[in-house]
Coordinates of C-alpha atoms in Angstrom, one line a residue:
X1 CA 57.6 120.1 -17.1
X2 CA 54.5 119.0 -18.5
X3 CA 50.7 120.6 -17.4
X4 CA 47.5 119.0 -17.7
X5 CA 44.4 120.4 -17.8
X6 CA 40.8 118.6 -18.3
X7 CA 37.4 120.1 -19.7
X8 CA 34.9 117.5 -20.0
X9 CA 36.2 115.0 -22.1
X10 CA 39.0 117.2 -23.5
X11 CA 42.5 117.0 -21.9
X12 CA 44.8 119.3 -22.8
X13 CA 48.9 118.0 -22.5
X14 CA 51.0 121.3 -22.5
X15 CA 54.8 120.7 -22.9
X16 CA 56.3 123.5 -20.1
X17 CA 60.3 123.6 -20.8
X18 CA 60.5 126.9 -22.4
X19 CA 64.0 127.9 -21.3
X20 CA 65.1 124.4 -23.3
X21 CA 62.5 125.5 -26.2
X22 CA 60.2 122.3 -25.0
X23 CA 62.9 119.8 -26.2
X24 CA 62.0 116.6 -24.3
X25 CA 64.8 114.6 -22.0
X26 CA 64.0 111.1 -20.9
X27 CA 62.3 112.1 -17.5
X28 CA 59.8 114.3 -20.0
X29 CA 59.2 111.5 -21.5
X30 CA 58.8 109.1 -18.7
X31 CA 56.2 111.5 -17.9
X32 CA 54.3 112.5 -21.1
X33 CA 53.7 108.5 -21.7
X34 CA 52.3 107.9 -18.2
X35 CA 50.1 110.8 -19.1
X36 CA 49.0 109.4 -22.5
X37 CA 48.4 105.7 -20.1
X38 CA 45.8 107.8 -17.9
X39 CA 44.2 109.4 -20.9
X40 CA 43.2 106.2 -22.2
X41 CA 42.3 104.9 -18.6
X42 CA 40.2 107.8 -18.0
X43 CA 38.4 107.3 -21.5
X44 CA 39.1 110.7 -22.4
X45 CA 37.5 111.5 -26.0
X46 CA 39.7 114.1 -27.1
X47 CA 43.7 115.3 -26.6
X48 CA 45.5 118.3 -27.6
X49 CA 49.3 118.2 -27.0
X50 CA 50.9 121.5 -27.1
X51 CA 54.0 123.6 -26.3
X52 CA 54.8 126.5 -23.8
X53 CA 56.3 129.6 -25.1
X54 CA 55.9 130.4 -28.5
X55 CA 57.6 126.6 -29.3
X56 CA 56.1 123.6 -29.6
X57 CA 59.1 121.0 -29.1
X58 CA 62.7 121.9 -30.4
X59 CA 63.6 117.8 -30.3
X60 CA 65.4 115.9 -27.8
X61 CA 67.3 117.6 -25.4
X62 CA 70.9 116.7 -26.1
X63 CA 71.8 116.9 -22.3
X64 CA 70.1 114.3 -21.5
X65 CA 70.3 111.6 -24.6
X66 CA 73.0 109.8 -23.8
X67 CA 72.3 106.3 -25.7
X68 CA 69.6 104.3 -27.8
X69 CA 67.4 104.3 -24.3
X70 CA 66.0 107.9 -25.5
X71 CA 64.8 106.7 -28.9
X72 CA 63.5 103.6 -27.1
X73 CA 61.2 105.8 -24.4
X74 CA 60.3 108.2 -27.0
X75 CA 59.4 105.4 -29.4
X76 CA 56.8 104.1 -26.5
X77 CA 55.3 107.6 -26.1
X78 CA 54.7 107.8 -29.8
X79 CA 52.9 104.6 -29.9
X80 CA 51.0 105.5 -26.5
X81 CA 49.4 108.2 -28.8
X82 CA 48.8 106.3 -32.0
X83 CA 47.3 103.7 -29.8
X84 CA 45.1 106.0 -27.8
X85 CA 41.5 105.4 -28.6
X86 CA 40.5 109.1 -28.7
X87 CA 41.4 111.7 -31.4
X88 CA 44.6 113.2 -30.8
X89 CA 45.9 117.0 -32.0
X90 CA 49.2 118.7 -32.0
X91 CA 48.8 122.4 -32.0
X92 CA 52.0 123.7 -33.2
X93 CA 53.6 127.3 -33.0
X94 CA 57.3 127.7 -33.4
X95 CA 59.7 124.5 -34.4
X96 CA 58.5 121.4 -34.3
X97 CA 61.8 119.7 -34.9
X98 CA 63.3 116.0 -34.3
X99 CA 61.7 114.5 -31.3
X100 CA 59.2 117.1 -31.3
X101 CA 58.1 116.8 -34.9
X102 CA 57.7 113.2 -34.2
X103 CA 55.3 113.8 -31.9
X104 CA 53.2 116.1 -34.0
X105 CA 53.3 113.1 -36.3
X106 CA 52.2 110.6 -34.6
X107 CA 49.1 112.9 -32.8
X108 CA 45.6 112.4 -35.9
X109 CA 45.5 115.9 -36.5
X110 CA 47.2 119.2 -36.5
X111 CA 46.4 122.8 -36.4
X112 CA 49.1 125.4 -36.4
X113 CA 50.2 129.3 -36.5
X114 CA 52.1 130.9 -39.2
X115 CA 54.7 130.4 -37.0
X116 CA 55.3 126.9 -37.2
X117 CA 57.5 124.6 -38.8
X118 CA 58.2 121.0 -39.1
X119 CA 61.8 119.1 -39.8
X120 CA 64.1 116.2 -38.5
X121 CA 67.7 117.3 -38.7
X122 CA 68.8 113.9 -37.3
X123 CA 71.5 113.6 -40.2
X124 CA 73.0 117.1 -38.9
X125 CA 73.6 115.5 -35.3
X126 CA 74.5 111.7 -36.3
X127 CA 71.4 110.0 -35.6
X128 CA 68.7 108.2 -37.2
X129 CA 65.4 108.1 -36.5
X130 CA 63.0 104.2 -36.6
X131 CA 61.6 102.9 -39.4
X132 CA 58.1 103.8 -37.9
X133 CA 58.9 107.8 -37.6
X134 CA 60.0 107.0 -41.8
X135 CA 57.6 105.4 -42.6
X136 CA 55.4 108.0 -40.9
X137 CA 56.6 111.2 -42.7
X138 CA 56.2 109.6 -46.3
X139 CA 52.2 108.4 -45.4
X140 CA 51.9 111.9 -44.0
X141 CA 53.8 114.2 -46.7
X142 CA 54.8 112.1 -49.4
X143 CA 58.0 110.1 -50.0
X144 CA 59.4 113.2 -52.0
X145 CA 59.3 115.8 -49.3
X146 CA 60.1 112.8 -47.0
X147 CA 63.4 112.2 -48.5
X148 CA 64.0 115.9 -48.4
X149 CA 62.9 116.2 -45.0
X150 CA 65.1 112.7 -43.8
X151 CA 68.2 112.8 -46.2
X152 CA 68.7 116.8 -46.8
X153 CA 67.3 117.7 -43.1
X154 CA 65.0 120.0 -45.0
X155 CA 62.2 121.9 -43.0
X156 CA 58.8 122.4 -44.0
X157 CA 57.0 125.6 -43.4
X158 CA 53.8 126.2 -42.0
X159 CA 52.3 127.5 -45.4
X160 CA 54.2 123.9 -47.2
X161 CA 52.2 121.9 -44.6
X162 CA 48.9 122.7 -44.9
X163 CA 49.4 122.8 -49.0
X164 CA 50.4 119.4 -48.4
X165 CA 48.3 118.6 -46.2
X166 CA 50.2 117.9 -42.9
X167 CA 49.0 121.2 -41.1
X168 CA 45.1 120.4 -41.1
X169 CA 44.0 123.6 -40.3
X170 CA 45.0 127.4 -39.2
X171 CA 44.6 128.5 -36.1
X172 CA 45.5 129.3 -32.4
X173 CA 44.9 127.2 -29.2
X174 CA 41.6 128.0 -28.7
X175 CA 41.0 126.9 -32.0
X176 CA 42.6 123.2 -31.1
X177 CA 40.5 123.2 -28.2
X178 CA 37.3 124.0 -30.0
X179 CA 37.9 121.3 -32.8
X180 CA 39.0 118.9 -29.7
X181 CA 35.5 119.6 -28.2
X182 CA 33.9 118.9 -31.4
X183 CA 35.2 115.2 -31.9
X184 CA 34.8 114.9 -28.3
X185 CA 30.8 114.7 -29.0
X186 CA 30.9 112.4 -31.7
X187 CA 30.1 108.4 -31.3
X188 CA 34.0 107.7 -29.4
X189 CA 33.3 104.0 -30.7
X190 CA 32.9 105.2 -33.9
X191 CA 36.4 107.7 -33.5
X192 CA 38.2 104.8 -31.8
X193 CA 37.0 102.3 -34.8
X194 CA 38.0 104.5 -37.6
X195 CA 41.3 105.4 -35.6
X196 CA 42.3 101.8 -35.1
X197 CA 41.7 100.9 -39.2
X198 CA 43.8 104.3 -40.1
X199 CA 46.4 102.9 -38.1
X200 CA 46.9 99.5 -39.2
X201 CA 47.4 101.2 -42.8
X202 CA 50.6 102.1 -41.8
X203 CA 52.9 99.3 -42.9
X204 CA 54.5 96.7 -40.8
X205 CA 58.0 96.9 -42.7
X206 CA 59.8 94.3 -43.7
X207 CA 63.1 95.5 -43.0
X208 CA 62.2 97.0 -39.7
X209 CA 65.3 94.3 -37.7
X210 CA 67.5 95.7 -40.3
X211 CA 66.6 99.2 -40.1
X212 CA 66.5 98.7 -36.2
X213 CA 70.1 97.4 -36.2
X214 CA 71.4 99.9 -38.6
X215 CA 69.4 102.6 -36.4
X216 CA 71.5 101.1 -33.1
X217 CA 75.0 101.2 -35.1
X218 CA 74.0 105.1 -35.9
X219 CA 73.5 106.2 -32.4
X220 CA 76.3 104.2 -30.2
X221 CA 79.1 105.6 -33.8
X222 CA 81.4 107.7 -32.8
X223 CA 79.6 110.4 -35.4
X224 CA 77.1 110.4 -33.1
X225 CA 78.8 112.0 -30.0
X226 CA 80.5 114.2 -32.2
X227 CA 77.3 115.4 -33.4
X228 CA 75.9 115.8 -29.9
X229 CA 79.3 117.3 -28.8
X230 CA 79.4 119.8 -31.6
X231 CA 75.4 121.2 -30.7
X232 CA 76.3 121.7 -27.1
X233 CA 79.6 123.5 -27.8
X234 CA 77.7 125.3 -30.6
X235 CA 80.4 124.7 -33.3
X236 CA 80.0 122.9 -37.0
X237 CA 80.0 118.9 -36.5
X238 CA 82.8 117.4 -38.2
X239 CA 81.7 113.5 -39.3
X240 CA 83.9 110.7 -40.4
X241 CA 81.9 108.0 -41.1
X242 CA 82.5 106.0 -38.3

């Protein structure tokens, strides 16, 4: 499901589900974050996570998200990469939705085809996303094309992002890889240092009990399985509320 490959200090992290469009279950996820836990043991100075298949990661996959456990796993994986001391970069082709465009988020940098495009149609399935993944779409796009994104499960294009700055350059693989090997030989103290102080910017929250409570309400509500009911059986979702 997931291939690794290593080129000095550069590890490449290749999602490998293209017959689901990359969308990540909870084994995929088990996996990717024991990946990210040998990354940092192995000191690597540079990672580029990527998708198989002309998709970079099409969200969760709703056959195997059966309860708040999913957002709990991918909540760890997000912070394995935030925490990572070594430059991180999503190269994105295709969707990057829901789980997937989480993951470009929380990666330091992102470089991306013409192709891609970034959204979170959580409302459009009956679940939330954390207050962390909020918080991080309005630091990285702004709170209006947040709200858009989060309340009106808007996408962003791949020109939008890089006017806006999410996208932070053009280009293919190769060109992830090369911009990976450039980091890679800068000072990594001076990469993890600078990392660590970007990263503490992000806001605590105040409200992040609340907005965890509400967030546990939203995905055990009966919307919820008709959302993930209605996906499956490919039919409009039909919420009451409750």
């Amino acid at each position: 499901m997931i291939h690794v490959a290593s080129e000095g200090a550069v590890t490449t992290v290749t999602l490998d589900r293209p017959e689901r469009r990359n969308a990540v279950d909870h084994a995929t996820l088990v996996e990717l974050r024991q990946i990210i836990a040998r990354a940092a043991e192995q000191r690597v100075r540079a990672l580029v996570l990527a998708g198989y298949g002309g998709t970079f990661c099409a969200g969760a996959d709703l056959t195997g998200v059966e309860d708040h456990g999913f957002a709990d796993e991918l909540r760890a994986v997000l912070t394995g990469l935030t925490e990572l001391p070594a430059a991180t970069i999503a190269w994105v082709q295709g969707a990057a939705l829901g789980a997937g465009c989480q993951l470009a988020m929380a990666c330091d940098l992102r470089v991306g085809t013409a192709s891609a495009y970034f959204g979170i149609p959580a409302n459009r399935l009956g679940l939330m996303v954390d207050a962390w993944t909020v918080q991080r779409v309005a630091q990285l796009v702004g709170g209006s094309v947040a709200r858009a994104m989060l309340l009106a499960a808007q996408t962003v294009s791949a020109d939008e992002a890089a006017t806006i700055g999410l996208l932070n350059r053009a280009g293919d693989l190769e060109e992830a890889k090369a911009w990976a090997r450039s980091i890679a030989e800068l000072a990594p103290l001076s990469v993890a240092g600078h990392k660590l102080a970007l990263e503490r910017l992000q806001p605590a929250g105040v409200a992040d009990d609340v907005v965890s409570d509400v967030m546990r309400a939203v995905w055990s509500s009966r919307d919820a399985q008709e959302g993930r009911a209605a996906f499956l059986e490919k039919r409009t979702a039909r919420f009451l509320g409750r």
